mmCIF file with all atom_site columns, C-alpha atoms in Angstrom:
data_model
loop_
_atom_site.group_PDB
_atom_site.id
_atom_site.type_symbol
_atom_site.label_atom_id
_atom_site.label_alt_id
_atom_site.label_comp_id
_atom_site.label_asym_id
_atom_site.label_entity_id
_atom_site.label_seq_id
_atom_site.pdbx_PDB_ins_code
_atom_site.Cartn_x
_atom_site.Cartn_y
_atom_site.Cartn_z
_atom_site.occupancy
_atom_site.B_iso_or_equiv
_atom_site.pdbx_formal_charge
_atom_site.auth_seq_id
_atom_site.auth_comp_id
_atom_site.auth_asym_id
_atom_site.auth_atom_id
_atom_site.pdbx_PDB_model_num
ATOM 1   C CA . MET Y 1 1   ? -15.591 44.385 7.522   1.00 76.00 ? 1   MET Y CA 1
ATOM 2   C CA . GLY Y 1 2   ? -15.156 45.185 4.194   1.00 90.00 ? 2   GLY Y CA 1
ATOM 3   C CA . PHE Y 1 3   ? -14.076 42.965 1.320   1.00 95.00 ? 3   PHE Y CA 1
ATOM 4   C CA . LEU Y 1 4   ? -10.856 42.184 0.382   1.00 96.00 ? 4   LEU Y CA 1
ATOM 5   C CA . SER Y 1 5   ? -8.607  44.766 -1.569  1.00 96.00 ? 5   SER Y CA 1
ATOM 6   C CA . VAL Y 1 6   ? -7.916  43.052 -4.922  1.00 97.00 ? 6   VAL Y CA 1
ATOM 7   C CA . LEU Y 1 7   ? -4.628  42.355 -4.547  1.00 96.00 ? 7   LEU Y CA 1
ATOM 8   C CA . SER Y 1 8   ? -5.032  40.427 -1.273  1.00 96.00 ? 8   SER Y CA 1
ATOM 9   C CA . GLN Y 1 9   ? -8.119  38.663 -3.009  1.00 97.00 ? 9   GLN Y CA 1
ATOM 10  C CA . ALA Y 1 10  ? -5.465  37.089 -5.869  1.00 98.00 ? 10  ALA Y CA 1
ATOM 11  C CA . GLN Y 1 11  ? -2.972  35.853 -3.654  1.00 97.00 ? 11  GLN Y CA 1
ATOM 12  C CA . GLN Y 1 12  ? -5.529  34.082 -1.246  1.00 97.00 ? 12  GLN Y CA 1
ATOM 13  C CA . TRP Y 1 13  ? -6.716  32.429 -5.115  1.00 97.00 ? 13  TRP Y CA 1
ATOM 14  C CA . VAL Y 1 14  ? -3.003  32.301 -5.596  1.00 98.00 ? 14  VAL Y CA 1
ATOM 15  C CA . LYS Y 1 15  ? -2.243  30.273 -1.975  1.00 97.00 ? 15  LYS Y CA 1
ATOM 16  C CA . SER Y 1 16  ? -5.363  28.084 -2.888  1.00 96.00 ? 16  SER Y CA 1
ATOM 17  C CA . ARG Y 1 17  ? -3.602  26.519 -4.965  1.00 96.00 ? 17  ARG Y CA 1
ATOM 18  C CA . THR Y 1 18  ? -0.295  26.636 -4.209  1.00 97.00 ? 18  THR Y CA 1
ATOM 19  C CA . GLY Y 1 19  ? 2.179   25.091 -1.458  1.00 95.00 ? 19  GLY Y CA 1
ATOM 20  C CA . PRO Y 1 20  ? 5.762   23.731 -1.331  1.00 97.00 ? 20  PRO Y CA 1
ATOM 21  C CA . GLY Y 1 21  ? 7.929   22.659 -3.296  1.00 97.00 ? 21  GLY Y CA 1
ATOM 22  C CA . ASP Y 1 22  ? 5.807   23.787 -6.371  1.00 98.00 ? 22  ASP Y CA 1
ATOM 23  C CA . LEU Y 1 23  ? 6.596   25.977 -9.024  1.00 98.00 ? 23  LEU Y CA 1
ATOM 24  C CA . ALA Y 1 24  ? 5.411   29.749 -9.752  1.00 98.00 ? 24  ALA Y CA 1
ATOM 25  C CA . VAL Y 1 25  ? 5.886   32.034 -11.795 1.00 98.00 ? 25  VAL Y CA 1
ATOM 26  C CA . ASP Y 1 26  ? 5.683   36.984 -11.243 1.00 98.00 ? 26  ASP Y CA 1
ATOM 27  C CA . ALA Y 1 27  ? 5.146   38.452 -14.700 1.00 98.00 ? 27  ALA Y CA 1
ATOM 28  C CA . THR Y 1 28  ? 6.210   41.697 -13.126 1.00 97.00 ? 28  THR Y CA 1
ATOM 29  C CA . ALA Y 1 29  ? 8.541   41.940 -10.322 1.00 96.00 ? 29  ALA Y CA 1
ATOM 30  C CA . GLY Y 1 30  ? 7.763   45.327 -9.542  1.00 94.00 ? 30  GLY Y CA 1
ATOM 31  C CA . ASN Y 1 31  ? 8.992   46.165 -6.556  1.00 94.00 ? 31  ASN Y CA 1
ATOM 32  C CA . GLY Y 1 32  ? 8.233   42.332 -5.713  1.00 95.00 ? 32  GLY Y CA 1
ATOM 33  C CA . SER Y 1 33  ? 5.642   42.108 -3.251  1.00 96.00 ? 33  SER Y CA 1
ATOM 34  C CA . ASP Y 1 34  ? 4.277   39.446 -5.555  1.00 97.00 ? 34  ASP Y CA 1
ATOM 35  C CA . THR Y 1 35  ? 7.557   37.814 -6.099  1.00 98.00 ? 35  THR Y CA 1
ATOM 36  C CA . LEU Y 1 36  ? 8.030   37.859 -2.008  1.00 97.00 ? 36  LEU Y CA 1
ATOM 37  C CA . PHE Y 1 37  ? 4.705   36.530 -1.461  1.00 97.00 ? 37  PHE Y CA 1
ATOM 38  C CA . LEU Y 1 38  ? 5.076   33.257 -3.998  1.00 98.00 ? 38  LEU Y CA 1
ATOM 39  C CA . ALA Y 1 39  ? 8.963   32.881 -3.160  1.00 97.00 ? 39  ALA Y CA 1
ATOM 40  C CA . ARG Y 1 40  ? 6.805   32.330 0.615   1.00 96.00 ? 40  ARG Y CA 1
ATOM 41  C CA . THR Y 1 41  ? 3.722   29.995 -1.077  1.00 97.00 ? 41  THR Y CA 1
ATOM 42  C CA . VAL Y 1 42  ? 6.114   27.843 -2.394  1.00 98.00 ? 42  VAL Y CA 1
ATOM 43  C CA . GLY Y 1 43  ? 9.270   27.116 0.143   1.00 97.00 ? 43  GLY Y CA 1
ATOM 44  C CA . PRO Y 1 44  ? 12.585  27.015 -0.397  1.00 96.00 ? 44  PRO Y CA 1
ATOM 45  C CA . ARG Y 1 45  ? 12.421  23.184 -1.764  1.00 97.00 ? 45  ARG Y CA 1
ATOM 46  C CA . GLY Y 1 46  ? 10.024  25.485 -4.577  1.00 97.00 ? 46  GLY Y CA 1
ATOM 47  C CA . ARG Y 1 47  ? 11.229  27.973 -7.175  1.00 97.00 ? 47  ARG Y CA 1
ATOM 48  C CA . VAL Y 1 48  ? 9.948   31.306 -8.798  1.00 98.00 ? 48  VAL Y CA 1
ATOM 49  C CA . TYR Y 1 49  ? 11.059  33.532 -11.631 1.00 98.00 ? 49  TYR Y CA 1
ATOM 50  C CA . ALA Y 1 50  ? 9.811   36.807 -11.731 1.00 98.00 ? 50  ALA Y CA 1
ATOM 51  C CA . PHE Y 1 51  ? 10.058  39.180 -14.982 1.00 98.00 ? 51  PHE Y CA 1
ATOM 52  C CA . ASP Y 1 52  ? 10.153  42.572 -15.817 1.00 96.00 ? 52  ASP Y CA 1
ATOM 53  C CA . VAL Y 1 53  ? 12.165  45.162 -18.168 1.00 95.00 ? 53  VAL Y CA 1
ATOM 54  C CA . GLN Y 1 54  ? 13.205  47.898 -15.670 1.00 94.00 ? 54  GLN Y CA 1
ATOM 55  C CA . PRO Y 1 55  ? 16.505  46.388 -13.764 1.00 95.00 ? 55  PRO Y CA 1
ATOM 56  C CA . ALA Y 1 56  ? 15.652  48.864 -10.891 1.00 94.00 ? 56  ALA Y CA 1
ATOM 57  C CA . ALA Y 1 57  ? 12.664  46.962 -11.110 1.00 95.00 ? 57  ALA Y CA 1
ATOM 58  C CA . LEU Y 1 58  ? 14.695  43.565 -10.323 1.00 96.00 ? 58  LEU Y CA 1
ATOM 59  C CA . GLU Y 1 59  ? 17.221  44.667 -7.542  1.00 96.00 ? 59  GLU Y CA 1
ATOM 60  C CA . ASN Y 1 60  ? 14.429  46.416 -5.719  1.00 95.00 ? 60  ASN Y CA 1
ATOM 61  C CA . THR Y 1 61  ? 13.097  42.835 -5.429  1.00 97.00 ? 61  THR Y CA 1
ATOM 62  C CA . ARG Y 1 62  ? 16.459  41.678 -5.000  1.00 97.00 ? 62  ARG Y CA 1
ATOM 63  C CA . ARG Y 1 63  ? 16.420  43.694 -1.948  1.00 95.00 ? 63  ARG Y CA 1
ATOM 64  C CA . ARG Y 1 64  ? 13.391  42.489 -0.738  1.00 95.00 ? 64  ARG Y CA 1
ATOM 65  C CA . LEU Y 1 65  ? 13.878  39.099 -0.698  1.00 95.00 ? 65  LEU Y CA 1
ATOM 66  C CA . GLU Y 1 66  ? 17.426  39.708 1.034   1.00 94.00 ? 66  GLU Y CA 1
ATOM 67  C CA . SER Y 1 67  ? 15.814  41.405 4.133   1.00 94.00 ? 67  SER Y CA 1
ATOM 68  C CA . GLU Y 1 68  ? 13.898  38.403 5.343   1.00 92.00 ? 68  GLU Y CA 1
ATOM 69  C CA . PRO Y 1 69  ? 14.644  36.771 8.092   1.00 87.00 ? 69  PRO Y CA 1
ATOM 70  C CA . ASP Y 1 70  ? 17.765  34.917 7.725   1.00 82.00 ? 70  ASP Y CA 1
ATOM 71  C CA . GLY Y 1 71  ? 18.770  36.234 4.500   1.00 76.00 ? 71  GLY Y CA 1
ATOM 72  C CA . GLY Y 1 72  ? 15.615  34.996 3.119   1.00 82.00 ? 72  GLY Y CA 1
ATOM 73  C CA . ALA Y 1 73  ? 16.221  30.917 4.204   1.00 86.00 ? 73  ALA Y CA 1
ATOM 74  C CA . ALA Y 1 74  ? 12.783  30.555 4.132   1.00 92.00 ? 74  ALA Y CA 1
ATOM 75  C CA . LEU Y 1 75  ? 12.165  31.849 1.053   1.00 96.00 ? 75  LEU Y CA 1
ATOM 76  C CA . ALA Y 1 76  ? 12.465  29.540 -2.625  1.00 97.00 ? 76  ALA Y CA 1
ATOM 77  C CA . PRO Y 1 77  ? 15.198  30.295 -4.779  1.00 96.00 ? 77  PRO Y CA 1
ATOM 78  C CA . ALA Y 1 78  ? 14.110  32.940 -7.239  1.00 97.00 ? 78  ALA Y CA 1
ATOM 79  C CA . GLU Y 1 79  ? 15.503  33.711 -10.732 1.00 97.00 ? 79  GLU Y CA 1
ATOM 80  C CA . LEU Y 1 80  ? 15.366  37.787 -11.740 1.00 98.00 ? 80  LEU Y CA 1
ATOM 81  C CA . VAL Y 1 81  ? 14.860  37.792 -16.073 1.00 98.00 ? 81  VAL Y CA 1
ATOM 82  C CA . LEU Y 1 82  ? 15.635  40.876 -16.946 1.00 97.00 ? 82  LEU Y CA 1
ATOM 83  C CA . ALA Y 1 83  ? 13.694  40.678 -20.349 1.00 97.00 ? 83  ALA Y CA 1
ATOM 84  C CA . GLY Y 1 84  ? 9.142   41.614 -20.419 1.00 96.00 ? 84  GLY Y CA 1
ATOM 85  C CA . HIS Y 1 85  ? 6.638   38.515 -19.372 1.00 97.00 ? 85  HIS Y CA 1
ATOM 86  C CA . GLU Y 1 86  ? 6.403   37.766 -22.987 1.00 97.00 ? 86  GLU Y CA 1
ATOM 87  C CA . THR Y 1 87  ? 8.914   35.562 -22.969 1.00 96.00 ? 87  THR Y CA 1
ATOM 88  C CA . MET Y 1 88  ? 8.473   33.647 -19.891 1.00 97.00 ? 88  MET Y CA 1
ATOM 89  C CA . GLU Y 1 89  ? 8.006   30.420 -22.124 1.00 95.00 ? 89  GLU Y CA 1
ATOM 90  C CA . ALA Y 1 90  ? 10.917  31.094 -23.701 1.00 95.00 ? 90  ALA Y CA 1
ATOM 91  C CA . ALA Y 1 91  ? 13.232  31.582 -20.932 1.00 95.00 ? 91  ALA Y CA 1
ATOM 92  C CA . LEU Y 1 92  ? 11.957  28.839 -18.632 1.00 96.00 ? 92  LEU Y CA 1
ATOM 93  C CA . PRO Y 1 93  ? 13.288  25.106 -18.964 1.00 94.00 ? 93  PRO Y CA 1
ATOM 94  C CA . ALA Y 1 94  ? 11.269  23.642 -21.789 1.00 93.00 ? 94  ALA Y CA 1
ATOM 95  C CA . GLU Y 1 95  ? 10.287  20.916 -19.300 1.00 94.00 ? 95  GLU Y CA 1
ATOM 96  C CA . LEU Y 1 96  ? 8.285   23.062 -16.336 1.00 94.00 ? 96  LEU Y CA 1
ATOM 97  C CA . ARG Y 1 97  ? 5.443   23.496 -19.683 1.00 93.00 ? 97  ARG Y CA 1
ATOM 98  C CA . GLY Y 1 98  ? 2.325   22.243 -18.107 1.00 95.00 ? 98  GLY Y CA 1
ATOM 99  C CA . ARG Y 1 99  ? 4.207   22.155 -14.373 1.00 97.00 ? 99  ARG Y CA 1
ATOM 100 C CA . VAL Y 1 100 ? 4.029   25.667 -12.972 1.00 98.00 ? 100 VAL Y CA 1
ATOM 101 C CA . ALA Y 1 101 ? 1.337   26.195 -10.039 1.00 98.00 ? 101 ALA Y CA 1
ATOM 102 C CA . ALA Y 1 102 ? 1.164   30.095 -10.444 1.00 98.00 ? 102 ALA Y CA 1
ATOM 103 C CA . VAL Y 1 103 ? 0.997   32.959 -12.501 1.00 98.00 ? 103 VAL Y CA 1
ATOM 104 C CA . MET Y 1 104 ? 0.006   36.430 -11.343 1.00 98.00 ? 104 MET Y CA 1
ATOM 105 C CA . PHE Y 1 105 ? 0.348   39.741 -13.865 1.00 98.00 ? 105 PHE Y CA 1
ATOM 106 C CA . ASN Y 1 106 ? 0.651   43.262 -11.682 1.00 96.00 ? 106 ASN Y CA 1
ATOM 107 C CA . LEU Y 1 107 ? 0.035   45.354 -14.814 1.00 96.00 ? 107 LEU Y CA 1
ATOM 108 C CA . GLY Y 1 108 ? 0.128   49.475 -15.333 1.00 90.00 ? 108 GLY Y CA 1
ATOM 109 C CA . TYR Y 1 109 ? 4.002   51.268 -14.250 1.00 82.00 ? 109 TYR Y CA 1
ATOM 110 C CA . LEU Y 1 110 ? 6.654   50.750 -12.199 1.00 84.00 ? 110 LEU Y CA 1
ATOM 111 C CA . PRO Y 1 111 ? 5.518   52.916 -8.847  1.00 81.00 ? 111 PRO Y CA 1
ATOM 112 C CA . GLY Y 1 112 ? 7.953   55.338 -7.774  1.00 73.00 ? 112 GLY Y CA 1
ATOM 113 C CA . ALA Y 1 113 ? 9.925   55.348 -11.125 1.00 71.00 ? 113 ALA Y CA 1
ATOM 114 C CA . SER Y 1 114 ? 7.840   56.872 -14.903 1.00 67.00 ? 114 SER Y CA 1
ATOM 115 C CA . SER Y 1 115 ? 4.742   56.924 -15.551 1.00 71.00 ? 115 SER Y CA 1
ATOM 116 C CA . THR Y 1 116 ? 5.141   56.276 -19.265 1.00 75.00 ? 116 THR Y CA 1
ATOM 117 C CA . LEU Y 1 117 ? 7.035   52.808 -19.212 1.00 84.00 ? 117 LEU Y CA 1
ATOM 118 C CA . ILE Y 1 118 ? 3.570   51.020 -19.319 1.00 89.00 ? 118 ILE Y CA 1
ATOM 119 C CA . THR Y 1 119 ? 2.198   47.882 -19.767 1.00 92.00 ? 119 THR Y CA 1
ATOM 120 C CA . ARG Y 1 120 ? 1.107   47.189 -22.656 1.00 94.00 ? 120 ARG Y CA 1
ATOM 121 C CA . PRO Y 1 121 ? -1.990  45.231 -24.627 1.00 95.00 ? 121 PRO Y CA 1
ATOM 122 C CA . GLU Y 1 122 ? 0.299   43.476 -27.322 1.00 96.00 ? 122 GLU Y CA 1
ATOM 123 C CA . THR Y 1 123 ? 2.939   42.505 -24.842 1.00 96.00 ? 123 THR Y CA 1
ATOM 124 C CA . THR Y 1 124 ? 0.265   41.156 -22.421 1.00 96.00 ? 124 THR Y CA 1
ATOM 125 C CA . ILE Y 1 125 ? -1.727  39.362 -24.484 1.00 97.00 ? 125 ILE Y CA 1
ATOM 126 C CA . ALA Y 1 126 ? 1.243   37.068 -25.517 1.00 97.00 ? 126 ALA Y CA 1
ATOM 127 C CA . ALA Y 1 127 ? 2.683   37.164 -22.109 1.00 97.00 ? 127 ALA Y CA 1
ATOM 128 C CA . LEU Y 1 128 ? -1.157  34.963 -20.421 1.00 97.00 ? 128 LEU Y CA 1
ATOM 129 C CA . GLU Y 1 129 ? -1.147  32.784 -23.655 1.00 97.00 ? 129 GLU Y CA 1
ATOM 130 C CA . SER Y 1 130 ? 2.260   32.016 -22.474 1.00 97.00 ? 130 SER Y CA 1
ATOM 131 C CA . ALA Y 1 131 ? 0.990   31.514 -19.129 1.00 97.00 ? 131 ALA Y CA 1
ATOM 132 C CA . VAL Y 1 132 ? -1.289  29.019 -19.640 1.00 97.00 ? 132 VAL Y CA 1
ATOM 133 C CA . ARG Y 1 133 ? 0.629   26.753 -21.375 1.00 96.00 ? 133 ARG Y CA 1
ATOM 134 C CA . LEU Y 1 134 ? 2.782   26.770 -18.835 1.00 97.00 ? 134 LEU Y CA 1
ATOM 135 C CA . LEU Y 1 135 ? -0.199  25.933 -16.277 1.00 97.00 ? 135 LEU Y CA 1
ATOM 136 C CA . ARG Y 1 136 ? -0.417  22.955 -14.705 1.00 97.00 ? 136 ARG Y CA 1
ATOM 137 C CA . VAL Y 1 137 ? -3.764  21.916 -14.526 1.00 96.00 ? 137 VAL Y CA 1
ATOM 138 C CA . GLY Y 1 138 ? -5.423  22.891 -11.114 1.00 96.00 ? 138 GLY Y CA 1
ATOM 139 C CA . GLY Y 1 139 ? -3.097  26.288 -11.447 1.00 97.00 ? 139 GLY Y CA 1
ATOM 140 C CA . ALA Y 1 140 ? -4.330  30.200 -11.348 1.00 98.00 ? 140 ALA Y CA 1
ATOM 141 C CA . LEU Y 1 141 ? -3.476  32.570 -13.004 1.00 98.00 ? 141 LEU Y CA 1
ATOM 142 C CA . THR Y 1 142 ? -4.266  36.488 -12.045 1.00 98.00 ? 142 THR Y CA 1
ATOM 143 C CA . VAL Y 1 143 ? -4.017  39.695 -13.302 1.00 98.00 ? 143 VAL Y CA 1
ATOM 144 C CA . VAL Y 1 144 ? -4.311  43.023 -11.224 1.00 97.00 ? 144 VAL Y CA 1
ATOM 145 C CA . ALA Y 1 145 ? -5.365  45.439 -14.440 1.00 96.00 ? 145 ALA Y CA 1
ATOM 146 C CA . TYR Y 1 146 ? -5.328  49.566 -13.033 1.00 94.00 ? 146 TYR Y CA 1
ATOM 147 C CA . PRO Y 1 147 ? -7.636  51.472 -15.760 1.00 94.00 ? 147 PRO Y CA 1
ATOM 148 C CA . GLY Y 1 148 ? -7.135  54.514 -14.041 1.00 88.00 ? 148 GLY Y CA 1
ATOM 149 C CA . HIS Y 1 149 ? -3.867  55.242 -15.741 1.00 88.00 ? 149 HIS Y CA 1
ATOM 150 C CA . GLU Y 1 150 ? -3.327  56.450 -19.839 1.00 85.00 ? 150 GLU Y CA 1
ATOM 151 C CA . GLY Y 1 151 ? -3.415  53.357 -21.555 1.00 85.00 ? 151 GLY Y CA 1
ATOM 152 C CA . GLY Y 1 152 ? -4.280  51.176 -18.799 1.00 90.00 ? 152 GLY Y CA 1
ATOM 153 C CA . LYS Y 1 153 ? -8.789  50.736 -19.068 1.00 94.00 ? 153 LYS Y CA 1
ATOM 154 C CA . GLU Y 1 154 ? -7.660  49.815 -23.029 1.00 96.00 ? 154 GLU Y CA 1
ATOM 155 C CA . GLU Y 1 155 ? -4.757  46.973 -20.812 1.00 96.00 ? 155 GLU Y CA 1
ATOM 156 C CA . ALA Y 1 156 ? -7.567  45.822 -19.308 1.00 96.00 ? 156 ALA Y CA 1
ATOM 157 C CA . GLU Y 1 157 ? -9.877  45.858 -21.439 1.00 96.00 ? 157 GLU Y CA 1
ATOM 158 C CA . ALA Y 1 158 ? -7.899  43.925 -23.366 1.00 97.00 ? 158 ALA Y CA 1
ATOM 159 C CA . VAL Y 1 159 ? -7.138  41.586 -21.034 1.00 97.00 ? 159 VAL Y CA 1
ATOM 160 C CA . GLU Y 1 160 ? -10.941 40.766 -19.977 1.00 97.00 ? 160 GLU Y CA 1
ATOM 161 C CA . ALA Y 1 161 ? -12.142 39.808 -23.404 1.00 97.00 ? 161 ALA Y CA 1
ATOM 162 C CA . TRP Y 1 162 ? -9.183  37.898 -24.049 1.00 97.00 ? 162 TRP Y CA 1
ATOM 163 C CA . ALA Y 1 163 ? -10.516 35.870 -20.665 1.00 97.00 ? 163 ALA Y CA 1
ATOM 164 C CA . ALA Y 1 164 ? -13.586 35.912 -21.681 1.00 97.00 ? 164 ALA Y CA 1
ATOM 165 C CA . GLY Y 1 165 ? -12.949 34.266 -25.128 1.00 96.00 ? 165 GLY Y CA 1
ATOM 166 C CA . LEU Y 1 166 ? -11.289 31.041 -23.348 1.00 96.00 ? 166 LEU Y CA 1
ATOM 167 C CA . PRO Y 1 167 ? -13.059 28.147 -23.352 1.00 95.00 ? 167 PRO Y CA 1
ATOM 168 C CA . GLN Y 1 168 ? -14.773 27.078 -20.247 1.00 93.00 ? 168 GLN Y CA 1
ATOM 169 C CA . THR Y 1 169 ? -13.178 23.392 -20.969 1.00 94.00 ? 169 THR Y CA 1
ATOM 170 C CA . LEU Y 1 170 ? -9.944  24.623 -20.747 1.00 95.00 ? 170 LEU Y CA 1
ATOM 171 C CA . ALA Y 1 171 ? -10.317 27.382 -17.462 1.00 96.00 ? 171 ALA Y CA 1
ATOM 172 C CA . GLN Y 1 172 ? -12.676 28.652 -15.784 1.00 96.00 ? 172 GLN Y CA 1
ATOM 173 C CA . THR Y 1 173 ? -12.435 33.175 -15.082 1.00 97.00 ? 173 THR Y CA 1
ATOM 174 C CA . VAL Y 1 174 ? -13.474 34.978 -13.398 1.00 97.00 ? 174 VAL Y CA 1
ATOM 175 C CA . VAL Y 1 175 ? -13.456 38.663 -12.293 1.00 98.00 ? 175 VAL Y CA 1
ATOM 176 C CA . TYR Y 1 176 ? -13.806 40.938 -9.621  1.00 98.00 ? 176 TYR Y CA 1
ATOM 177 C CA . ARG Y 1 177 ? -14.071 44.313 -9.043  1.00 96.00 ? 177 ARG Y CA 1
ATOM 178 C CA . PHE Y 1 178 ? -15.584 47.508 -6.736  1.00 96.00 ? 178 PHE Y CA 1
ATOM 179 C CA . PRO Y 1 179 ? -18.657 48.877 -9.341  1.00 94.00 ? 179 PRO Y CA 1
ATOM 180 C CA . GLN Y 1 180 ? -18.829 51.945 -7.475  1.00 94.00 ? 180 GLN Y CA 1
ATOM 181 C CA . LYS Y 1 181 ? -15.461 52.674 -8.237  1.00 93.00 ? 181 LYS Y CA 1
ATOM 182 C CA . PRO Y 1 182 ? -14.717 52.269 -11.767 1.00 90.00 ? 182 PRO Y CA 1
ATOM 183 C CA . ALA Y 1 183 ? -11.184 53.215 -12.230 1.00 92.00 ? 183 ALA Y CA 1
ATOM 184 C CA . SER Y 1 184 ? -10.050 51.406 -9.156  1.00 95.00 ? 184 SER Y CA 1
ATOM 185 C CA . PRO Y 1 185 ? -7.488  48.783 -9.878  1.00 96.00 ? 185 PRO Y CA 1
ATOM 186 C CA . TYR Y 1 186 ? -9.437  45.011 -10.694 1.00 97.00 ? 186 TYR Y CA 1
ATOM 187 C CA . LEU Y 1 187 ? -8.743  41.502 -10.344 1.00 98.00 ? 187 LEU Y CA 1
ATOM 188 C CA . ILE Y 1 188 ? -8.988  38.792 -13.548 1.00 98.00 ? 188 ILE Y CA 1
ATOM 189 C CA . ALA Y 1 189 ? -8.088  35.478 -13.167 1.00 98.00 ? 189 ALA Y CA 1
ATOM 190 C CA . LEU Y 1 190 ? -8.330  31.977 -14.149 1.00 97.00 ? 190 LEU Y CA 1
ATOM 191 C CA . ASN Y 1 191 ? -8.415  28.488 -12.987 1.00 97.00 ? 191 ASN Y CA 1
ATOM 192 C CA . LYS Y 1 192 ? -6.585  26.017 -15.888 1.00 97.00 ? 192 LYS Y CA 1
ATOM 193 C CA . TYR Y 1 193 ? -8.749  22.953 -16.200 1.00 93.00 ? 193 TYR Y CA 1
ATOM 194 C CA . LYS Y 1 194 ? -6.696  21.095 -19.186 1.00 80.00 ? 194 LYS Y CA 1
ATOM 195 C CA . ARG Y 1 195 ? -3.524  20.273 -20.123 1.00 72.00 ? 195 ARG Y CA 1
ATOM 196 C CA . LEU Y 1 196 ? -3.309  21.697 -23.886 1.00 64.00 ? 196 LEU Y CA 1
ATOM 197 C CA . THR Y 1 197 ? -2.354  19.782 -26.650 1.00 55.00 ? 197 THR Y CA 1
ATOM 198 C CA . PRO Y 1 198 ? 0.391   21.383 -29.107 1.00 48.00 ? 198 PRO Y CA 1
ATOM 199 C CA . SER Y 1 199 ? -2.401  21.588 -31.675 1.00 41.00 ? 199 SER Y CA 1
ATOM 200 C CA . LEU Y 1 200 ? -4.102  23.868 -29.330 1.00 43.00 ? 200 LEU Y CA 1
ATOM 201 C CA . GLY Y 1 201 ? -1.746  26.541 -27.881 1.00 45.00 ? 201 GLY Y CA 1
ATOM 202 C CA . PRO Y 1 202 ? 1.533   26.924 -30.097 1.00 38.00 ? 202 PRO Y CA 1
ATOM 203 C CA . ALA Y 1 203 ? 4.174   28.422 -28.331 1.00 38.00 ? 203 ALA Y CA 1
ATOM 204 C CA . ARG Y 1 204 ? 5.468   31.610 -29.505 1.00 33.00 ? 204 ARG Y CA 1
#
C-alpha cells in the first residue's frame, strides 16, 4: 500500500489535533474541500472561518457545505470571508487569538478558474505569521504547496524557508513530499509548542 497523498496527510495531522467544539481556519477556501473537512471535524459546537479573494470560490464552498445531508446539520457553522488570508488575524475576533486548533492552507490557484490568479509569497508568509499567533498550543498548521505552476516553486521555497527559520521552542515543523516527483504538490506543516507573547509576534 502506498503512502497517503499530501492532502490526506494534511487532514490526518489536523484531525489528530482537533475535535468537537474547536475553532479552525481554512486560509484558502478554493472549492471548499478543506472547509468541509474542518466543519465535519469540529462539528456543530465548533466554528470554521474560510477565506478567499474570489467570490466564486466562496460560492462553491457554500454550495458544498449545503449539499451535505440535512443541510449540513452535523457541520460547524462556517463564516465565509471574502478577503485574502493575510487578513485573518484582523478578521477574527481578538479574543480568539491563541485559541484556534488548526489552520489549513492549499496554495496555488482555484481549480477551474484562471491560473494567473495565484497565491503570492508576500501575502502567504504574512498569513502564516498571523496563523501561528492565532493557533493554540498544540495546534496544527498545514500548507500544501504546488511547485509545478508558474510562481509556485518560488512560493513553496519561501514557505519552506519560513518554516525552517521558526524557533524550535515555538513549533516543530515537518516537510512531507515525494522526491521522485519534484514538481508534484508537497506538504509543509507545524505543531505549535509555545504561546506567543506580544514581543515575540506583534500583529501587523
